[in-house]
């Protein structure tokens, strides 16, 4: 094939793709607040949620963040989010990763306090986006009654986006979610002795 | 089991987990710039990269962004990134998604111009993080010679992080990457007629 033939064939193929895509997009007309879940063992669950938060801020949303574990969102994120403190509310009720505390009763109390904050942010119509970071870990350890959490998420205001992160998301949560992405680890530098680094992990 | 027994068993289990984790972390001592790839058909590839960019900004890094397709990073992201214009350089050399243009020669020229920008950002030691958004699409269509791209990535400055996004990452790229995450779509609201929305898709 000559270069001209390649180009012509490409143009034809792309025109077909574009037509198919335009038809598909024309059927998508609904606008509504989504329940979004980022799960899986890979990296990027909280990081992609942070990206959504930044986008939301760019659109002028008020955004609420509740961290269900400590030791995250402490450094790089915080500096940036503080620049938008008129739009962002951060609650850090977590008391540390569960394997750090070894105190189940304290973890349950911390989860409950964080959840109370989450409920009031979700039900406040001023907040267009609420991030429940690592809620899945809390649910996995049964620190909160699953049905109570699901009920709040099911009855969230129509146009509020709620993002839930953490590995091992419960099936019942995936069932009521609108958008679920699984982050899968394909390759990780920890294998080669590289430590957690600024800008990447925190 | 009584509540006390549950708590005691939990404390023991968590203490073991913590010890294992501490031992693991103690072996991770290297610090180096990573070649990071976000691929897969799911959402969150560019969004997680944006999250990393925000973290990097929070740590005071200078960050370079090259977009290999247009129509992204145009709205929510841009408002936020512009607040940090002293730290962020954005190059938007893309001429639109490939299925929009249907002009292969123009796409190749745009890819080349974007790549030239990418090379100069990667080789500039002032930039501690460089995001090559949707470079994988360009490589997939063979708009740039793969070996030329790999060679630049292989010889990047030791402490620069480079993030490459886009579905269908080439195997040769995954091979030289330090950190690869695949985003898998589990559930997507497009299925139910929900359209792309502010804060979520853009």
PDB file of C-alpha atoms in Angstrom, chain A residues 3 6-7 10-11 13-15 17-18 21-22 24-25 27-34 36 42-44 46-52 54-59 61 75-77 79-80 83-84 86-87 97-105 107-108 129 140-141 143 161 174-202, chain B residues 3 6-7 10-11 13-15 17-18 21-22 24-25 27-34 36 42-44 46-52 54-59 61 75-77 79-80 83-84 86-87 97-105 107-108 129 140-141 143 161 174-202:
ATOM      1  CA  UNK A   3       1.282   6.167   1.948  1.00  0.00           C
ATOM      2  CA  UNK A   6      -2.801   4.092   4.123  1.00  0.00           C
ATOM      3  CA  UNK A   7      -4.019   7.619   4.824  1.00  0.00           C
ATOM      4  CA  UNK A  10      -7.273   5.440   7.985  1.00  0.00           C
ATOM      5  CA  UNK A  11      -9.649   8.340   7.224  1.00  0.00           C
ATOM      6  CA  UNK A  13     -11.924   3.758   9.400  1.00  0.00           C
ATOM      7  CA  UNK A  14     -11.849   6.793  11.704  1.00  0.00           C
ATOM      8  CA  UNK A  15     -14.968   8.298  10.091  1.00  0.00           C
ATOM      9  CA  UNK A  17     -15.560   5.077  14.460  1.00  0.00           C
ATOM     10  CA  UNK A  18     -16.600   8.675  14.906  1.00  0.00           C
ATOM     11  CA  UNK A  21     -19.297   7.079  18.826  1.00  0.00           C
ATOM     12  CA  UNK A  22     -21.552  10.030  17.999  1.00  0.00           C
ATOM     13  CA  UNK A  24     -23.629   6.194  21.194  1.00  0.00           C
ATOM     14  CA  UNK A  25     -23.182   9.579  22.884  1.00  0.00           C
ATOM     15  CA  UNK A  27     -28.283   8.169  23.622  1.00  0.00           C
ATOM     16  CA  UNK A  28     -26.658   9.443  26.837  1.00  0.00           C
ATOM     17  CA  UNK A  29     -28.791  12.282  28.096  1.00  0.00           C
ATOM     18  CA  UNK A  30     -29.196  11.710  31.824  1.00  0.00           C
ATOM     19  CA  UNK A  31     -27.337  13.808  34.347  1.00  0.00           C
ATOM     20  CA  UNK A  32     -27.252  12.666  37.957  1.00  0.00           C
ATOM     21  CA  UNK A  33     -25.061  12.342  40.981  1.00  0.00           C
ATOM     22  CA  UNK A  34     -23.120   9.097  40.865  1.00  0.00           C
ATOM     23  CA  UNK A  36     -18.529   5.794  42.439  1.00  0.00           C
ATOM     24  CA  UNK A  42      -3.574  -1.666  42.652  1.00  0.00           C
ATOM     25  CA  UNK A  43      -2.491   1.899  43.229  1.00  0.00           C
ATOM     26  CA  UNK A  44      -4.570   4.873  42.146  1.00  0.00           C
ATOM     27  CA  UNK A  46      -7.403   7.401  46.351  1.00  0.00           C
ATOM     28  CA  UNK A  47      -5.234   9.199  43.810  1.00  0.00           C
ATOM     29  CA  UNK A  48      -7.945   9.062  41.144  1.00  0.00           C
ATOM     30  CA  UNK A  49     -10.454  10.215  43.769  1.00  0.00           C
ATOM     31  CA  UNK A  50      -8.143  13.161  44.491  1.00  0.00           C
ATOM     32  CA  UNK A  51      -8.100  13.891  40.762  1.00  0.00           C
ATOM     33  CA  UNK A  52     -11.925  13.951  40.743  1.00  0.00           C
ATOM     34  CA  UNK A  54      -9.585  18.638  41.954  1.00  0.00           C
ATOM     35  CA  UNK A  55     -11.848  18.591  38.892  1.00  0.00           C
ATOM     36  CA  UNK A  56     -14.881  19.214  41.072  1.00  0.00           C
ATOM     37  CA  UNK A  57     -13.095  22.153  42.684  1.00  0.00           C
ATOM     38  CA  UNK A  58     -12.295  23.483  39.220  1.00  0.00           C
ATOM     39  CA  UNK A  59     -16.003  23.410  38.427  1.00  0.00           C
ATOM     40  CA  UNK A  61     -18.217  22.507  43.586  1.00  0.00           C
ATOM     41  CA  UNK A  75       1.340  16.060  52.955  1.00  0.00           C
ATOM     42  CA  UNK A  76       1.211  16.809  49.235  1.00  0.00           C
ATOM     43  CA  UNK A  77      -2.579  16.698  48.952  1.00  0.00           C
ATOM     44  CA  UNK A  79      -0.940  21.712  50.761  1.00  0.00           C
ATOM     45  CA  UNK A  80      -2.911  21.821  47.534  1.00  0.00           C
ATOM     46  CA  UNK A  83      -5.387  26.540  48.736  1.00  0.00           C
ATOM     47  CA  UNK A  84      -9.081  25.885  48.130  1.00  0.00           C
ATOM     48  CA  UNK A  86     -13.314  27.906  50.868  1.00  0.00           C
ATOM     49  CA  UNK A  87     -14.519  24.940  48.791  1.00  0.00           C
ATOM     50  CA  UNK A  97      -4.322   2.071  59.693  1.00  0.00           C
ATOM     51  CA  UNK A  98      -5.970  -0.809  61.443  1.00  0.00           C
ATOM     52  CA  UNK A  99      -2.730  -2.761  61.655  1.00  0.00           C
ATOM     53  CA  UNK A 100      -1.152   0.146  63.507  1.00  0.00           C
ATOM     54  CA  UNK A 101      -3.614   0.453  66.363  1.00  0.00           C
ATOM     55  CA  UNK A 102      -4.456  -3.098  67.457  1.00  0.00           C
ATOM     56  CA  UNK A 103      -7.326  -1.635  69.447  1.00  0.00           C
ATOM     57  CA  UNK A 104     -10.623  -2.747  67.984  1.00  0.00           C
ATOM     58  CA  UNK A 105     -12.854  -0.738  70.290  1.00  0.00           C
ATOM     59  CA  UNK A 107     -11.145   1.722  65.769  1.00  0.00           C
ATOM     60  CA  UNK A 108     -14.904   1.190  65.978  1.00  0.00           C
ATOM     61  CA  UNK A 129     -19.167  15.826  45.856  1.00  0.00           C
ATOM     62  CA  UNK A 140     -14.458  -5.007  55.629  1.00  0.00           C
ATOM     63  CA  UNK A 141     -13.634  -5.179  59.333  1.00  0.00           C
ATOM     64  CA  UNK A 143     -16.592  -1.569  62.136  1.00  0.00           C
ATOM     65  CA  UNK A 161     -21.518  12.506  43.668  1.00  0.00           C
ATOM     66  CA  UNK A 174     -20.828  -2.648  44.134  1.00  0.00           C
ATOM     67  CA  UNK A 175     -24.413  -3.602  43.439  1.00  0.00           C
ATOM     68  CA  UNK A 176     -25.828  -0.146  44.218  1.00  0.00           C
ATOM     69  CA  UNK A 177     -22.878   1.758  42.678  1.00  0.00           C
ATOM     70  CA  UNK A 178     -23.166   3.550  39.326  1.00  0.00           C
ATOM     71  CA  UNK A 179     -19.495   3.465  38.392  1.00  0.00           C
ATOM     72  CA  UNK A 180     -16.988   0.900  39.617  1.00  0.00           C
ATOM     73  CA  UNK A 181     -13.332   0.784  38.657  1.00  0.00           C
ATOM     74  CA  UNK A 182     -10.936  -1.870  39.815  1.00  0.00           C
ATOM     75  CA  UNK A 183      -7.301  -0.857  40.037  1.00  0.00           C
ATOM     76  CA  UNK A 184      -5.108  -3.890  39.376  1.00  0.00           C
ATOM     77  CA  UNK A 185      -1.441  -3.974  40.258  1.00  0.00           C
ATOM     78  CA  UNK A 186       0.561  -5.139  37.271  1.00  0.00           C
ATOM     79  CA  UNK A 187       4.014  -4.110  38.471  1.00  0.00           C
ATOM     80  CA  UNK A 188       5.122  -2.374  41.651  1.00  0.00           C
ATOM     81  CA  UNK A 189       8.533  -0.884  42.497  1.00  0.00           C
ATOM     82  CA  UNK A 190       8.310  -2.154  46.103  1.00  0.00           C
ATOM     83  CA  UNK A 191       9.411  -5.451  44.589  1.00  0.00           C
ATOM     84  CA  UNK A 192      12.725  -3.888  43.724  1.00  0.00           C
ATOM     85  CA  UNK A 193      13.293  -2.260  47.097  1.00  0.00           C
ATOM     86  CA  UNK A 194      12.012   1.194  46.185  1.00  0.00           C
ATOM     87  CA  UNK A 195      10.381   2.960  49.107  1.00  0.00           C
ATOM     88  CA  UNK A 196       7.241   5.121  49.256  1.00  0.00           C
ATOM     89  CA  UNK A 197       8.094   8.510  47.782  1.00  0.00           C
ATOM     90  CA  UNK A 198       6.818  12.084  47.855  1.00  0.00           C
ATOM     91  CA  UNK A 199       4.467  12.823  44.995  1.00  0.00           C
ATOM     92  CA  UNK A 200       3.814   9.154  44.316  1.00  0.00           C
ATOM     93  CA  UNK A 201       2.496   7.579  47.487  1.00  0.00           C
ATOM     94  CA  UNK A 202       1.878  10.722  49.560  1.00  0.00           C
TER      95      UNK A 202
ATOM     96  CA  UNK B   3     -16.563  -9.104  73.051  1.00  0.00           C
ATOM     97  CA  UNK B   6     -12.891 -10.746  69.964  1.00  0.00           C
ATOM     98  CA  UNK B   7     -10.947  -7.609  70.875  1.00  0.00           C
ATOM     99  CA  UNK B  10      -8.056  -8.723  66.926  1.00  0.00           C
ATOM    100  CA  UNK B  11      -5.187  -7.032  68.782  1.00  0.00           C
ATOM    101  CA  UNK B  13      -3.793 -10.467  64.661  1.00  0.00           C
ATOM    102  CA  UNK B  14      -3.141  -6.777  63.991  1.00  0.00           C
ATOM    103  CA  UNK B  15       0.142  -6.825  65.942  1.00  0.00           C
ATOM    104  CA  UNK B  17       0.260  -7.752  60.564  1.00  0.00           C
ATOM    105  CA  UNK B  18       2.033  -4.631  61.750  1.00  0.00           C
ATOM    106  CA  UNK B  21       4.513  -4.774  57.390  1.00  0.00           C
ATOM    107  CA  UNK B  22       7.279  -3.036  59.348  1.00  0.00           C
ATOM    108  CA  UNK B  24       8.670  -5.334  54.670  1.00  0.00           C
ATOM    109  CA  UNK B  25       9.008  -1.542  54.728  1.00  0.00           C
ATOM    110  CA  UNK B  27      13.765  -3.441  53.188  1.00  0.00           C
ATOM    111  CA  UNK B  28      12.572  -0.578  50.975  1.00  0.00           C
ATOM    112  CA  UNK B  29      15.295   2.000  51.045  1.00  0.00           C
ATOM    113  CA  UNK B  30      15.761   3.089  47.447  1.00  0.00           C
ATOM    114  CA  UNK B  31      14.517   6.417  46.247  1.00  0.00           C
ATOM    115  CA  UNK B  32      14.404   7.075  42.514  1.00  0.00           C
ATOM    116  CA  UNK B  33      12.341   8.609  39.774  1.00  0.00           C
ATOM    117  CA  UNK B  34       9.796   6.133  38.503  1.00  0.00           C
ATOM    118  CA  UNK B  36       4.716   4.911  35.822  1.00  0.00           C
ATOM    119  CA  UNK B  42     -11.437   1.514  32.978  1.00  0.00           C
ATOM    120  CA  UNK B  43     -11.732   5.099  34.132  1.00  0.00           C
ATOM    121  CA  UNK B  44      -9.161   6.770  36.332  1.00  0.00           C
ATOM    122  CA  UNK B  46      -5.668  10.304  33.602  1.00  0.00           C
ATOM    123  CA  UNK B  47      -7.550  11.154  36.790  1.00  0.00           C
ATOM    124  CA  UNK B  48      -5.064   9.278  38.971  1.00  0.00           C
ATOM    125  CA  UNK B  49      -2.257  10.973  37.031  1.00  0.00           C
ATOM    126  CA  UNK B  50      -3.869  14.332  37.819  1.00  0.00           C
ATOM    127  CA  UNK B  51      -3.963  13.274  41.484  1.00  0.00           C
ATOM    128  CA  UNK B  52      -0.215  12.553  41.341  1.00  0.00           C
ATOM    129  CA  UNK B  54      -1.504  17.648  42.488  1.00  0.00           C
ATOM    130  CA  UNK B  55       0.546  15.770  45.079  1.00  0.00           C
ATOM    131  CA  UNK B  56       3.748  16.673  43.281  1.00  0.00           C
ATOM    132  CA  UNK B  57       2.671  20.323  43.256  1.00  0.00           C
ATOM    133  CA  UNK B  58       1.975  20.069  46.982  1.00  0.00           C
ATOM    134  CA  UNK B  59       5.561  18.908  47.485  1.00  0.00           C
ATOM    135  CA  UNK B  61       7.804  20.003  42.379  1.00  0.00           C
ATOM    136  CA  UNK B  75     -12.190  22.577  32.069  1.00  0.00           C
ATOM    137  CA  UNK B  76     -12.104  21.506  35.717  1.00  0.00           C
ATOM    138  CA  UNK B  77      -8.440  20.543  35.721  1.00  0.00           C
ATOM    139  CA  UNK B  79      -8.924  26.042  36.465  1.00  0.00           C
ATOM    140  CA  UNK B  80      -7.123  24.273  39.291  1.00  0.00           C
ATOM    141  CA  UNK B  83      -3.679  28.425  40.233  1.00  0.00           C
ATOM    142  CA  UNK B  84      -0.234  26.841  40.282  1.00  0.00           C
ATOM    143  CA  UNK B  86       4.431  28.989  38.544  1.00  0.00           C
ATOM    144  CA  UNK B  87       4.927  25.236  39.010  1.00  0.00           C
ATOM    145  CA  UNK B  97      -9.118  12.278  19.476  1.00  0.00           C
ATOM    146  CA  UNK B  98      -8.037  10.260  16.504  1.00  0.00           C
ATOM    147  CA  UNK B  99     -11.617   9.321  15.620  1.00  0.00           C
ATOM    148  CA  UNK B 100     -12.444  13.023  15.363  1.00  0.00           C
ATOM    149  CA  UNK B 101      -9.811  14.059  12.859  1.00  0.00           C
ATOM    150  CA  UNK B 102      -9.637  11.338  10.215  1.00  0.00           C
ATOM    151  CA  UNK B 103      -6.449  12.935   8.999  1.00  0.00           C
ATOM    152  CA  UNK B 104      -3.525  10.650   9.630  1.00  0.00           C
ATOM    153  CA  UNK B 105      -0.831  13.000   8.379  1.00  0.00           C
ATOM    154  CA  UNK B 107      -2.203  13.414  13.596  1.00  0.00           C
ATOM    155  CA  UNK B 108       1.368  12.291  12.985  1.00  0.00           C
ATOM    156  CA  UNK B 129       7.511  15.026  37.302  1.00  0.00           C
ATOM    157  CA  UNK B 140      -0.823   2.291  19.401  1.00  0.00           C
ATOM    158  CA  UNK B 141      -1.469   4.000  16.068  1.00  0.00           C
ATOM    159  CA  UNK B 143       2.279   7.813  15.075  1.00  0.00           C
ATOM    160  CA  UNK B 161       9.046  10.685  37.623  1.00  0.00           C
ATOM    161  CA  UNK B 174       5.359  -2.136  30.402  1.00  0.00           C
ATOM    162  CA  UNK B 175       8.645  -3.994  30.394  1.00  0.00           C
ATOM    163  CA  UNK B 176      10.753  -0.929  31.198  1.00  0.00           C
ATOM    164  CA  UNK B 177       8.174   0.625  33.589  1.00  0.00           C
ATOM    165  CA  UNK B 178       8.657   0.602  37.370  1.00  0.00           C
ATOM    166  CA  UNK B 179       4.997   0.848  38.338  1.00  0.00           C
ATOM    167  CA  UNK B 180       2.087  -0.308  36.201  1.00  0.00           C
ATOM    168  CA  UNK B 181      -1.566  -0.120  37.180  1.00  0.00           C
ATOM    169  CA  UNK B 182      -4.389  -1.428  35.055  1.00  0.00           C
ATOM    170  CA  UNK B 183      -7.737   0.280  35.497  1.00  0.00           C
ATOM    171  CA  UNK B 184     -10.525  -2.208  34.819  1.00  0.00           C
ATOM    172  CA  UNK B 185     -14.086  -1.131  34.177  1.00  0.00           C
ATOM    173  CA  UNK B 186     -16.430  -3.112  36.403  1.00  0.00           C
ATOM    174  CA  UNK B 187     -19.536  -0.987  35.964  1.00  0.00           C
ATOM    175  CA  UNK B 188     -20.148   2.192  33.989  1.00  0.00           C
ATOM    176  CA  UNK B 189     -23.140   4.556  34.084  1.00  0.00           C
ATOM    177  CA  UNK B 190     -23.023   5.028  30.268  1.00  0.00           C
ATOM    178  CA  UNK B 191     -24.840   1.697  30.208  1.00  0.00           C
ATOM    179  CA  UNK B 192     -27.811   3.354  31.855  1.00  0.00           C
ATOM    180  CA  UNK B 193     -27.888   6.415  29.600  1.00  0.00           C
ATOM    181  CA  UNK B 194     -25.957   8.722  31.923  1.00  0.00           C
ATOM    182  CA  UNK B 195     -23.865  11.265  30.021  1.00  0.00           C
ATOM    183  CA  UNK B 196     -20.351  12.580  30.709  1.00  0.00           C
ATOM    184  CA  UNK B 197     -20.566  15.019  33.593  1.00  0.00           C
ATOM    185  CA  UNK B 198     -18.601  17.919  35.072  1.00  0.00           C
ATOM    186  CA  UNK B 199     -16.280  16.796  37.862  1.00  0.00           C
ATOM    187  CA  UNK B 200     -16.410  13.172  36.767  1.00  0.00           C
ATOM    188  CA  UNK B 201     -15.292  12.972  33.147  1.00  0.00           C
ATOM    189  CA  UNK B 202     -13.960  16.523  32.697  1.00  0.00           C
TER     190      UNK B 202
END
